[in-house]
């Protein structure tokens, strides 16, 4: 109190009407509040717990990205070949994980809305079909890696046999082209067998007109000509009954067709026939969905993938030619009924053998 009076007295003497100085104000604040001496704290120090957590997470993510970038540069500089494999496997697992999440969303939507597979849009149907095929191939790796320490052997096998054990996500661009060529060479080996079988069953066809049409079609294909759509559709009745109906095909012919569809032929004939029928039905359903969407809506990669699935080696054919061939396939497929799917199965050979000189 005495100090305050002295200050006020000095102010009165000098004729000043100002308020008490900073020193007095701080002393008064100390006397009233009992706080420690010092300036007011900044509001930046009073962060909420959520803001602190966000800042921490952001810091950790930034540091992780920086360390990951340094690690990638180290691998690329000192171990270039290993870095290529590391990059391919990293991207492959990301793509496979993205495919799994998309497939789960599609399945959930099917369950929630009671939608069947054939009612889905084309891209969703194709995604589920391809994902099932990829998962089936991955199951083999999962089975052989179950025994203790077998995972080391699995990594070695994946490195030595990437075509047989890995899916397309883990192939390099060059491997994708080379492996697709190899697979197509495998299925083309069965084409002469299938044409030869068709010639053998011609005498068993009762209708004279159908016998003539099938003979003419086989002759054209053997001489390197690409058949017209009307030549194939003229045989619809022939492939819906004996001897070329789906349920009347002989065992060795079923095995040849399985190789042409890139399916294993080392199964009992009834099981092979069931797999062929299921596979052909799925392709027929895909064709109907694609006809609704329109070929013009597909990207170049989607067009080439669709052609390859249906028997054409599209890796070395231009996009426009692939679209033309796919249009011919759809025109035939959408004209067939379920009982005539044997013709669609044989169409893998009939329509693709001599297209643009692909017969080699």
mmCIF file with all atom_site columns, C-alpha atoms in Angstrom, residues 122-297:
data_model
loop_
_atom_site.group_PDB
_atom_site.id
_atom_site.type_symbol
_atom_site.label_atom_id
_atom_site.label_alt_id
_atom_site.label_comp_id
_atom_site.label_asym_id
_atom_site.label_entity_id
_atom_site.label_seq_id
_atom_site.pdbx_PDB_ins_code
_atom_site.Cartn_x
_atom_site.Cartn_y
_atom_site.Cartn_z
_atom_site.occupancy
_atom_site.B_iso_or_equiv
_atom_site.pdbx_formal_charge
_atom_site.auth_seq_id
_atom_site.auth_comp_id
_atom_site.auth_asym_id
_atom_site.auth_atom_id
_atom_site.pdbx_PDB_model_num
ATOM 1   C CA . UNK A 1 122 ? -20.053 -55.850 -67.262 1.00 0.00 ? 122 UNK A CA 1
ATOM 2   C CA . UNK A 1 123 ? -17.067 -54.414 -65.401 1.00 0.00 ? 123 UNK A CA 1
ATOM 3   C CA . UNK A 1 124 ? -18.193 -55.820 -62.055 1.00 0.00 ? 124 UNK A CA 1
ATOM 4   C CA . UNK A 1 125 ? -18.824 -59.253 -63.596 1.00 0.00 ? 125 UNK A CA 1
ATOM 5   C CA . UNK A 1 126 ? -15.396 -59.260 -65.224 1.00 0.00 ? 126 UNK A CA 1
ATOM 6   C CA . UNK A 1 127 ? -13.733 -58.111 -61.993 1.00 0.00 ? 127 UNK A CA 1
ATOM 7   C CA . UNK A 1 128 ? -15.285 -60.948 -59.990 1.00 0.00 ? 128 UNK A CA 1
ATOM 8   C CA . UNK A 1 129 ? -14.390 -63.512 -62.659 1.00 0.00 ? 129 UNK A CA 1
ATOM 9   C CA . UNK A 1 130 ? -10.755 -62.389 -62.807 1.00 0.00 ? 130 UNK A CA 1
ATOM 10  C CA . UNK A 1 131 ? -10.443 -62.098 -59.035 1.00 0.00 ? 131 UNK A CA 1
ATOM 11  C CA . UNK A 1 132 ? -11.724 -65.645 -58.539 1.00 0.00 ? 132 UNK A CA 1
ATOM 12  C CA . UNK A 1 133 ? -9.159  -66.886 -61.036 1.00 0.00 ? 133 UNK A CA 1
ATOM 13  C CA . UNK A 1 134 ? -6.350  -64.989 -59.274 1.00 0.00 ? 134 UNK A CA 1
ATOM 14  C CA . UNK A 1 135 ? -7.379  -66.266 -55.832 1.00 0.00 ? 135 UNK A CA 1
ATOM 15  C CA . UNK A 1 136 ? -7.514  -69.852 -57.116 1.00 0.00 ? 136 UNK A CA 1
ATOM 16  C CA . UNK A 1 137 ? -3.956  -69.531 -58.372 1.00 0.00 ? 137 UNK A CA 1
ATOM 17  C CA . UNK A 1 138 ? -2.795  -67.983 -55.080 1.00 0.00 ? 138 UNK A CA 1
ATOM 18  C CA . UNK A 1 139 ? -4.333  -70.825 -53.063 1.00 0.00 ? 139 UNK A CA 1
ATOM 19  C CA . UNK A 1 140 ? -1.683  -73.228 -54.331 1.00 0.00 ? 140 UNK A CA 1
ATOM 20  C CA . UNK A 1 141 ? 1.067   -71.001 -52.945 1.00 0.00 ? 141 UNK A CA 1
ATOM 21  C CA . UNK A 1 142 ? -0.761  -70.790 -49.645 1.00 0.00 ? 142 UNK A CA 1
ATOM 22  C CA . UNK A 1 143 ? -1.045  -74.563 -49.391 1.00 0.00 ? 143 UNK A CA 1
ATOM 23  C CA . UNK A 1 144 ? 2.610   -75.332 -50.120 1.00 0.00 ? 144 UNK A CA 1
ATOM 24  C CA . UNK A 1 145 ? 3.770   -72.650 -47.659 1.00 0.00 ? 145 UNK A CA 1
ATOM 25  C CA . UNK A 1 146 ? 1.943   -74.229 -44.698 1.00 0.00 ? 146 UNK A CA 1
ATOM 26  C CA . UNK A 1 147 ? 4.770   -76.559 -43.534 1.00 0.00 ? 147 UNK A CA 1
ATOM 27  C CA . UNK A 1 148 ? 7.421   -74.990 -41.273 1.00 0.00 ? 148 UNK A CA 1
ATOM 28  C CA . UNK A 1 149 ? 10.180  -73.098 -43.108 1.00 0.00 ? 149 UNK A CA 1
ATOM 29  C CA . UNK A 1 150 ? 8.470   -73.818 -46.426 1.00 0.00 ? 150 UNK A CA 1
ATOM 30  C CA . UNK A 1 151 ? 8.018   -70.104 -47.062 1.00 0.00 ? 151 UNK A CA 1
ATOM 31  C CA . UNK A 1 152 ? 11.703  -69.832 -47.985 1.00 0.00 ? 152 UNK A CA 1
ATOM 32  C CA . UNK A 1 153 ? 11.192  -72.494 -50.638 1.00 0.00 ? 153 UNK A CA 1
ATOM 33  C CA . UNK A 1 154 ? 8.074   -70.677 -51.861 1.00 0.00 ? 154 UNK A CA 1
ATOM 34  C CA . UNK A 1 155 ? 10.019  -67.468 -52.481 1.00 0.00 ? 155 UNK A CA 1
ATOM 35  C CA . UNK A 1 156 ? 12.592  -69.418 -54.475 1.00 0.00 ? 156 UNK A CA 1
ATOM 36  C CA . UNK A 1 157 ? 9.883   -71.137 -56.522 1.00 0.00 ? 157 UNK A CA 1
ATOM 37  C CA . UNK A 1 158 ? 8.155   -67.806 -57.228 1.00 0.00 ? 158 UNK A CA 1
ATOM 38  C CA . UNK A 1 159 ? 11.441  -66.396 -58.503 1.00 0.00 ? 159 UNK A CA 1
ATOM 39  C CA . UNK A 1 160 ? 12.169  -69.438 -60.701 1.00 0.00 ? 160 UNK A CA 1
ATOM 40  C CA . UNK A 1 161 ? 8.614   -70.073 -61.986 1.00 0.00 ? 161 UNK A CA 1
ATOM 41  C CA . UNK A 1 162 ? 6.776   -66.722 -62.088 1.00 0.00 ? 162 UNK A CA 1
ATOM 42  C CA . UNK A 1 163 ? 4.444   -67.749 -64.922 1.00 0.00 ? 163 UNK A CA 1
ATOM 43  C CA . UNK A 1 164 ? 3.196   -70.886 -63.205 1.00 0.00 ? 164 UNK A CA 1
ATOM 44  C CA . UNK A 1 165 ? 2.952   -69.567 -59.630 1.00 0.00 ? 165 UNK A CA 1
ATOM 45  C CA . UNK A 1 166 ? 2.348   -65.810 -59.801 1.00 0.00 ? 166 UNK A CA 1
ATOM 46  C CA . UNK A 1 167 ? -0.641  -63.848 -61.048 1.00 0.00 ? 167 UNK A CA 1
ATOM 47  C CA . UNK A 1 168 ? -0.477  -60.966 -63.535 1.00 0.00 ? 168 UNK A CA 1
ATOM 48  C CA . UNK A 1 169 ? -0.018  -58.332 -60.788 1.00 0.00 ? 169 UNK A CA 1
ATOM 49  C CA . UNK A 1 170 ? 3.478   -59.656 -60.114 1.00 0.00 ? 170 UNK A CA 1
ATOM 50  C CA . UNK A 1 171 ? 4.651   -59.827 -63.733 1.00 0.00 ? 171 UNK A CA 1
ATOM 51  C CA . UNK A 1 172 ? 6.811   -57.234 -65.431 1.00 0.00 ? 172 UNK A CA 1
ATOM 52  C CA . UNK A 1 173 ? 5.400   -55.671 -68.642 1.00 0.00 ? 173 UNK A CA 1
ATOM 53  C CA . UNK A 1 174 ? 7.726   -57.835 -70.729 1.00 0.00 ? 174 UNK A CA 1
ATOM 54  C CA . UNK A 1 175 ? 6.736   -60.946 -68.797 1.00 0.00 ? 175 UNK A CA 1
ATOM 55  C CA . UNK A 1 176 ? 3.057   -60.194 -69.370 1.00 0.00 ? 176 UNK A CA 1
ATOM 56  C CA . UNK A 1 177 ? 3.568   -60.141 -73.144 1.00 0.00 ? 177 UNK A CA 1
ATOM 57  C CA . UNK A 1 178 ? 5.818   -63.201 -73.158 1.00 0.00 ? 178 UNK A CA 1
ATOM 58  C CA . UNK A 1 179 ? 3.615   -65.264 -70.844 1.00 0.00 ? 179 UNK A CA 1
ATOM 59  C CA . UNK A 1 180 ? 0.441   -64.454 -72.779 1.00 0.00 ? 180 UNK A CA 1
ATOM 60  C CA . UNK A 1 181 ? 2.187   -65.580 -75.965 1.00 0.00 ? 181 UNK A CA 1
ATOM 61  C CA . UNK A 1 182 ? 3.207   -68.830 -74.268 1.00 0.00 ? 182 UNK A CA 1
ATOM 62  C CA . UNK A 1 183 ? -0.322  -69.504 -73.015 1.00 0.00 ? 183 UNK A CA 1
ATOM 63  C CA . UNK A 1 184 ? -1.777  -68.790 -76.443 1.00 0.00 ? 184 UNK A CA 1
ATOM 64  C CA . UNK A 1 185 ? 0.733   -71.161 -78.034 1.00 0.00 ? 185 UNK A CA 1
ATOM 65  C CA . UNK A 1 186 ? -0.492  -73.858 -75.629 1.00 0.00 ? 186 UNK A CA 1
ATOM 66  C CA . UNK A 1 187 ? -4.124  -73.412 -76.586 1.00 0.00 ? 187 UNK A CA 1
ATOM 67  C CA . UNK A 1 188 ? -3.371  -73.186 -80.325 1.00 0.00 ? 188 UNK A CA 1
ATOM 68  C CA . UNK A 1 189 ? -1.824  -76.646 -80.148 1.00 0.00 ? 189 UNK A CA 1
ATOM 69  C CA . UNK A 1 190 ? -5.314  -78.039 -79.585 1.00 0.00 ? 190 UNK A CA 1
ATOM 70  C CA . UNK A 1 191 ? -6.907  -76.242 -82.571 1.00 0.00 ? 191 UNK A CA 1
ATOM 71  C CA . UNK A 1 192 ? -6.010  -78.861 -85.221 1.00 0.00 ? 192 UNK A CA 1
ATOM 72  C CA . UNK A 1 193 ? -7.336  -81.580 -82.908 1.00 0.00 ? 193 UNK A CA 1
ATOM 73  C CA . UNK A 1 194 ? -10.671 -79.834 -82.572 1.00 0.00 ? 194 UNK A CA 1
ATOM 74  C CA . UNK A 1 195 ? -11.030 -79.205 -86.312 1.00 0.00 ? 195 UNK A CA 1
ATOM 75  C CA . UNK A 1 196 ? -10.125 -82.836 -87.003 1.00 0.00 ? 196 UNK A CA 1
ATOM 76  C CA . UNK A 1 197 ? -12.789 -84.029 -84.571 1.00 0.00 ? 197 UNK A CA 1
ATOM 77  C CA . UNK A 1 198 ? -15.392 -81.840 -86.266 1.00 0.00 ? 198 UNK A CA 1
ATOM 78  C CA . UNK A 1 199 ? -14.547 -83.473 -89.581 1.00 0.00 ? 199 UNK A CA 1
ATOM 79  C CA . UNK A 1 200 ? -14.899 -86.941 -88.054 1.00 0.00 ? 200 UNK A CA 1
ATOM 80  C CA . UNK A 1 201 ? -18.410 -86.314 -86.741 1.00 0.00 ? 201 UNK A CA 1
ATOM 81  C CA . UNK A 1 202 ? -19.744 -84.908 -90.040 1.00 0.00 ? 202 UNK A CA 1
ATOM 82  C CA . UNK A 1 203 ? -21.096 -88.337 -91.177 1.00 0.00 ? 203 UNK A CA 1
ATOM 83  C CA . UNK A 1 204 ? -23.014 -88.599 -87.895 1.00 0.00 ? 204 UNK A CA 1
ATOM 84  C CA . UNK A 1 205 ? -25.072 -85.477 -88.676 1.00 0.00 ? 205 UNK A CA 1
ATOM 85  C CA . UNK A 1 206 ? -28.442 -86.438 -90.127 1.00 0.00 ? 206 UNK A CA 1
ATOM 86  C CA . UNK A 1 207 ? -29.255 -83.162 -91.893 1.00 0.00 ? 207 UNK A CA 1
ATOM 87  C CA . UNK A 1 208 ? -27.648 -82.905 -95.336 1.00 0.00 ? 208 UNK A CA 1
ATOM 88  C CA . UNK A 1 209 ? -27.527 -79.116 -95.297 1.00 0.00 ? 209 UNK A CA 1
ATOM 89  C CA . UNK A 1 210 ? -25.777 -79.039 -91.915 1.00 0.00 ? 210 UNK A CA 1
ATOM 90  C CA . UNK A 1 211 ? -23.251 -81.629 -93.134 1.00 0.00 ? 211 UNK A CA 1
ATOM 91  C CA . UNK A 1 212 ? -22.430 -79.441 -96.134 1.00 0.00 ? 212 UNK A CA 1
ATOM 92  C CA . UNK A 1 213 ? -22.107 -76.267 -94.027 1.00 0.00 ? 213 UNK A CA 1
ATOM 93  C CA . UNK A 1 214 ? -19.801 -77.915 -91.480 1.00 0.00 ? 214 UNK A CA 1
ATOM 94  C CA . UNK A 1 215 ? -17.636 -79.453 -94.230 1.00 0.00 ? 215 UNK A CA 1
ATOM 95  C CA . UNK A 1 216 ? -17.332 -76.099 -95.957 1.00 0.00 ? 216 UNK A CA 1
ATOM 96  C CA . UNK A 1 217 ? -16.466 -74.351 -92.681 1.00 0.00 ? 217 UNK A CA 1
ATOM 97  C CA . UNK A 1 218 ? -13.716 -76.832 -91.767 1.00 0.00 ? 218 UNK A CA 1
ATOM 98  C CA . UNK A 1 219 ? -12.264 -76.591 -95.293 1.00 0.00 ? 219 UNK A CA 1
ATOM 99  C CA . UNK A 1 220 ? -12.119 -72.800 -95.137 1.00 0.00 ? 220 UNK A CA 1
ATOM 100 C CA . UNK A 1 221 ? -10.371 -72.816 -91.766 1.00 0.00 ? 221 UNK A CA 1
ATOM 101 C CA . UNK A 1 222 ? -7.846  -75.435 -92.845 1.00 0.00 ? 222 UNK A CA 1
ATOM 102 C CA . UNK A 1 223 ? -7.004  -73.340 -95.916 1.00 0.00 ? 223 UNK A CA 1
ATOM 103 C CA . UNK A 1 224 ? -6.390  -70.210 -93.852 1.00 0.00 ? 224 UNK A CA 1
ATOM 104 C CA . UNK A 1 225 ? -9.655  -68.318 -94.432 1.00 0.00 ? 225 UNK A CA 1
ATOM 105 C CA . UNK A 1 226 ? -11.460 -66.398 -91.712 1.00 0.00 ? 226 UNK A CA 1
ATOM 106 C CA . UNK A 1 227 ? -15.097 -67.613 -91.585 1.00 0.00 ? 227 UNK A CA 1
ATOM 107 C CA . UNK A 1 228 ? -18.005 -65.235 -91.941 1.00 0.00 ? 228 UNK A CA 1
ATOM 108 C CA . UNK A 1 229 ? -20.532 -64.792 -89.150 1.00 0.00 ? 229 UNK A CA 1
ATOM 109 C CA . UNK A 1 230 ? -23.338 -66.305 -91.218 1.00 0.00 ? 230 UNK A CA 1
ATOM 110 C CA . UNK A 1 231 ? -21.237 -69.443 -91.852 1.00 0.00 ? 231 UNK A CA 1
ATOM 111 C CA . UNK A 1 232 ? -20.950 -70.036 -88.103 1.00 0.00 ? 232 UNK A CA 1
ATOM 112 C CA . UNK A 1 233 ? -24.546 -69.174 -87.191 1.00 0.00 ? 233 UNK A CA 1
ATOM 113 C CA . UNK A 1 234 ? -25.788 -71.576 -89.859 1.00 0.00 ? 234 UNK A CA 1
ATOM 114 C CA . UNK A 1 235 ? -24.547 -74.415 -87.617 1.00 0.00 ? 235 UNK A CA 1
ATOM 115 C CA . UNK A 1 236 ? -26.561 -73.486 -84.500 1.00 0.00 ? 236 UNK A CA 1
ATOM 116 C CA . UNK A 1 237 ? -28.782 -76.563 -84.711 1.00 0.00 ? 237 UNK A CA 1
ATOM 117 C CA . UNK A 1 238 ? -25.796 -78.806 -85.335 1.00 0.00 ? 238 UNK A CA 1
ATOM 118 C CA . UNK A 1 239 ? -24.151 -77.795 -82.030 1.00 0.00 ? 239 UNK A CA 1
ATOM 119 C CA . UNK A 1 240 ? -27.309 -78.095 -79.922 1.00 0.00 ? 240 UNK A CA 1
ATOM 120 C CA . UNK A 1 241 ? -27.928 -81.822 -80.495 1.00 0.00 ? 241 UNK A CA 1
ATOM 121 C CA . UNK A 1 242 ? -26.010 -85.048 -81.068 1.00 0.00 ? 242 UNK A CA 1
ATOM 122 C CA . UNK A 1 243 ? -23.102 -85.357 -81.781 1.00 0.00 ? 243 UNK A CA 1
ATOM 123 C CA . UNK A 1 244 ? -21.815 -81.832 -80.994 1.00 0.00 ? 244 UNK A CA 1
ATOM 124 C CA . UNK A 1 245 ? -24.077 -80.835 -78.112 1.00 0.00 ? 245 UNK A CA 1
ATOM 125 C CA . UNK A 1 246 ? -22.380 -79.959 -74.832 1.00 0.00 ? 246 UNK A CA 1
ATOM 126 C CA . UNK A 1 247 ? -23.503 -83.196 -73.164 1.00 0.00 ? 247 UNK A CA 1
ATOM 127 C CA . UNK A 1 248 ? -22.698 -85.406 -76.183 1.00 0.00 ? 248 UNK A CA 1
ATOM 128 C CA . UNK A 1 249 ? -19.030 -84.477 -76.666 1.00 0.00 ? 249 UNK A CA 1
ATOM 129 C CA . UNK A 1 250 ? -16.494 -87.307 -76.475 1.00 0.00 ? 250 UNK A CA 1
ATOM 130 C CA . UNK A 1 251 ? -13.871 -87.414 -73.702 1.00 0.00 ? 251 UNK A CA 1
ATOM 131 C CA . UNK A 1 252 ? -10.818 -86.661 -75.869 1.00 0.00 ? 252 UNK A CA 1
ATOM 132 C CA . UNK A 1 253 ? -12.678 -83.788 -77.539 1.00 0.00 ? 253 UNK A CA 1
ATOM 133 C CA . UNK A 1 254 ? -13.562 -82.363 -74.128 1.00 0.00 ? 254 UNK A CA 1
ATOM 134 C CA . UNK A 1 255 ? -9.889  -82.481 -73.137 1.00 0.00 ? 255 UNK A CA 1
ATOM 135 C CA . UNK A 1 256 ? -8.872  -80.655 -76.323 1.00 0.00 ? 256 UNK A CA 1
ATOM 136 C CA . UNK A 1 257 ? -11.488 -77.971 -75.683 1.00 0.00 ? 257 UNK A CA 1
ATOM 137 C CA . UNK A 1 258 ? -10.234 -77.621 -72.106 1.00 0.00 ? 258 UNK A CA 1
ATOM 138 C CA . UNK A 1 259 ? -6.731  -76.892 -73.385 1.00 0.00 ? 259 UNK A CA 1
ATOM 139 C CA . UNK A 1 260 ? -8.179  -74.382 -75.837 1.00 0.00 ? 260 UNK A CA 1
ATOM 140 C CA . UNK A 1 261 ? -9.842  -72.588 -72.910 1.00 0.00 ? 261 UNK A CA 1
ATOM 141 C CA . UNK A 1 262 ? -6.664  -72.741 -70.781 1.00 0.00 ? 262 UNK A CA 1
ATOM 142 C CA . UNK A 1 263 ? -8.303  -75.143 -68.338 1.00 0.00 ? 263 UNK A CA 1
ATOM 143 C CA . UNK A 1 264 ? -6.517  -78.177 -66.980 1.00 0.00 ? 264 UNK A CA 1
ATOM 144 C CA . UNK A 1 265 ? -7.335  -81.326 -68.991 1.00 0.00 ? 265 UNK A CA 1
ATOM 145 C CA . UNK A 1 266 ? -6.165  -83.683 -66.217 1.00 0.00 ? 266 UNK A CA 1
ATOM 146 C CA . UNK A 1 267 ? -9.558  -84.313 -64.654 1.00 0.00 ? 267 UNK A CA 1
ATOM 147 C CA . UNK A 1 268 ? -12.303 -86.914 -65.177 1.00 0.00 ? 268 UNK A CA 1
ATOM 148 C CA . UNK A 1 269 ? -14.418 -86.216 -68.292 1.00 0.00 ? 269 UNK A CA 1
ATOM 149 C CA . UNK A 1 270 ? -17.643 -85.462 -66.357 1.00 0.00 ? 270 UNK A CA 1
ATOM 150 C CA . UNK A 1 271 ? -15.833 -82.849 -64.288 1.00 0.00 ? 271 UNK A CA 1
ATOM 151 C CA . UNK A 1 272 ? -14.155 -81.404 -67.394 1.00 0.00 ? 272 UNK A CA 1
ATOM 152 C CA . UNK A 1 273 ? -17.516 -81.153 -69.133 1.00 0.00 ? 273 UNK A CA 1
ATOM 153 C CA . UNK A 1 274 ? -19.006 -79.380 -66.113 1.00 0.00 ? 274 UNK A CA 1
ATOM 154 C CA . UNK A 1 275 ? -16.106 -76.895 -65.978 1.00 0.00 ? 275 UNK A CA 1
ATOM 155 C CA . UNK A 1 276 ? -16.400 -76.186 -69.695 1.00 0.00 ? 276 UNK A CA 1
ATOM 156 C CA . UNK A 1 277 ? -20.122 -75.608 -69.420 1.00 0.00 ? 277 UNK A CA 1
ATOM 157 C CA . UNK A 1 278 ? -19.674 -73.273 -66.423 1.00 0.00 ? 278 UNK A CA 1
ATOM 158 C CA . UNK A 1 279 ? -16.856 -71.363 -68.101 1.00 0.00 ? 279 UNK A CA 1
ATOM 159 C CA . UNK A 1 280 ? -18.806 -70.968 -71.347 1.00 0.00 ? 280 UNK A CA 1
ATOM 160 C CA . UNK A 1 281 ? -21.916 -69.836 -69.469 1.00 0.00 ? 281 UNK A CA 1
ATOM 161 C CA . UNK A 1 282 ? -19.925 -67.128 -67.687 1.00 0.00 ? 282 UNK A CA 1
ATOM 162 C CA . UNK A 1 283 ? -18.514 -65.888 -71.003 1.00 0.00 ? 283 UNK A CA 1
ATOM 163 C CA . UNK A 1 284 ? -22.023 -65.845 -72.487 1.00 0.00 ? 284 UNK A CA 1
ATOM 164 C CA . UNK A 1 285 ? -23.282 -63.782 -69.555 1.00 0.00 ? 285 UNK A CA 1
ATOM 165 C CA . UNK A 1 286 ? -20.317 -61.428 -69.931 1.00 0.00 ? 286 UNK A CA 1
ATOM 166 C CA . UNK A 1 287 ? -21.138 -61.046 -73.620 1.00 0.00 ? 287 UNK A CA 1
ATOM 167 C CA . UNK A 1 288 ? -24.714 -60.059 -72.876 1.00 0.00 ? 288 UNK A CA 1
ATOM 168 C CA . UNK A 1 289 ? -23.580 -57.486 -70.310 1.00 0.00 ? 289 UNK A CA 1
ATOM 169 C CA . UNK A 1 290 ? -20.937 -56.147 -72.710 1.00 0.00 ? 290 UNK A CA 1
ATOM 170 C CA . UNK A 1 291 ? -23.530 -55.800 -75.478 1.00 0.00 ? 291 UNK A CA 1
ATOM 171 C CA . UNK A 1 292 ? -25.600 -53.593 -73.143 1.00 0.00 ? 292 UNK A CA 1
ATOM 172 C CA . UNK A 1 293 ? -22.567 -51.490 -72.230 1.00 0.00 ? 293 UNK A CA 1
ATOM 173 C CA . UNK A 1 294 ? -21.180 -51.191 -75.749 1.00 0.00 ? 294 UNK A CA 1
ATOM 174 C CA . UNK A 1 295 ? -17.699 -52.002 -77.022 1.00 0.00 ? 295 UNK A CA 1
ATOM 175 C CA . UNK A 1 296 ? -17.033 -48.287 -77.510 1.00 0.00 ? 296 UNK A CA 1
ATOM 176 C CA . UNK A 1 297 ? -17.145 -47.783 -73.720 1.00 0.00 ? 297 UNK A CA 1
#
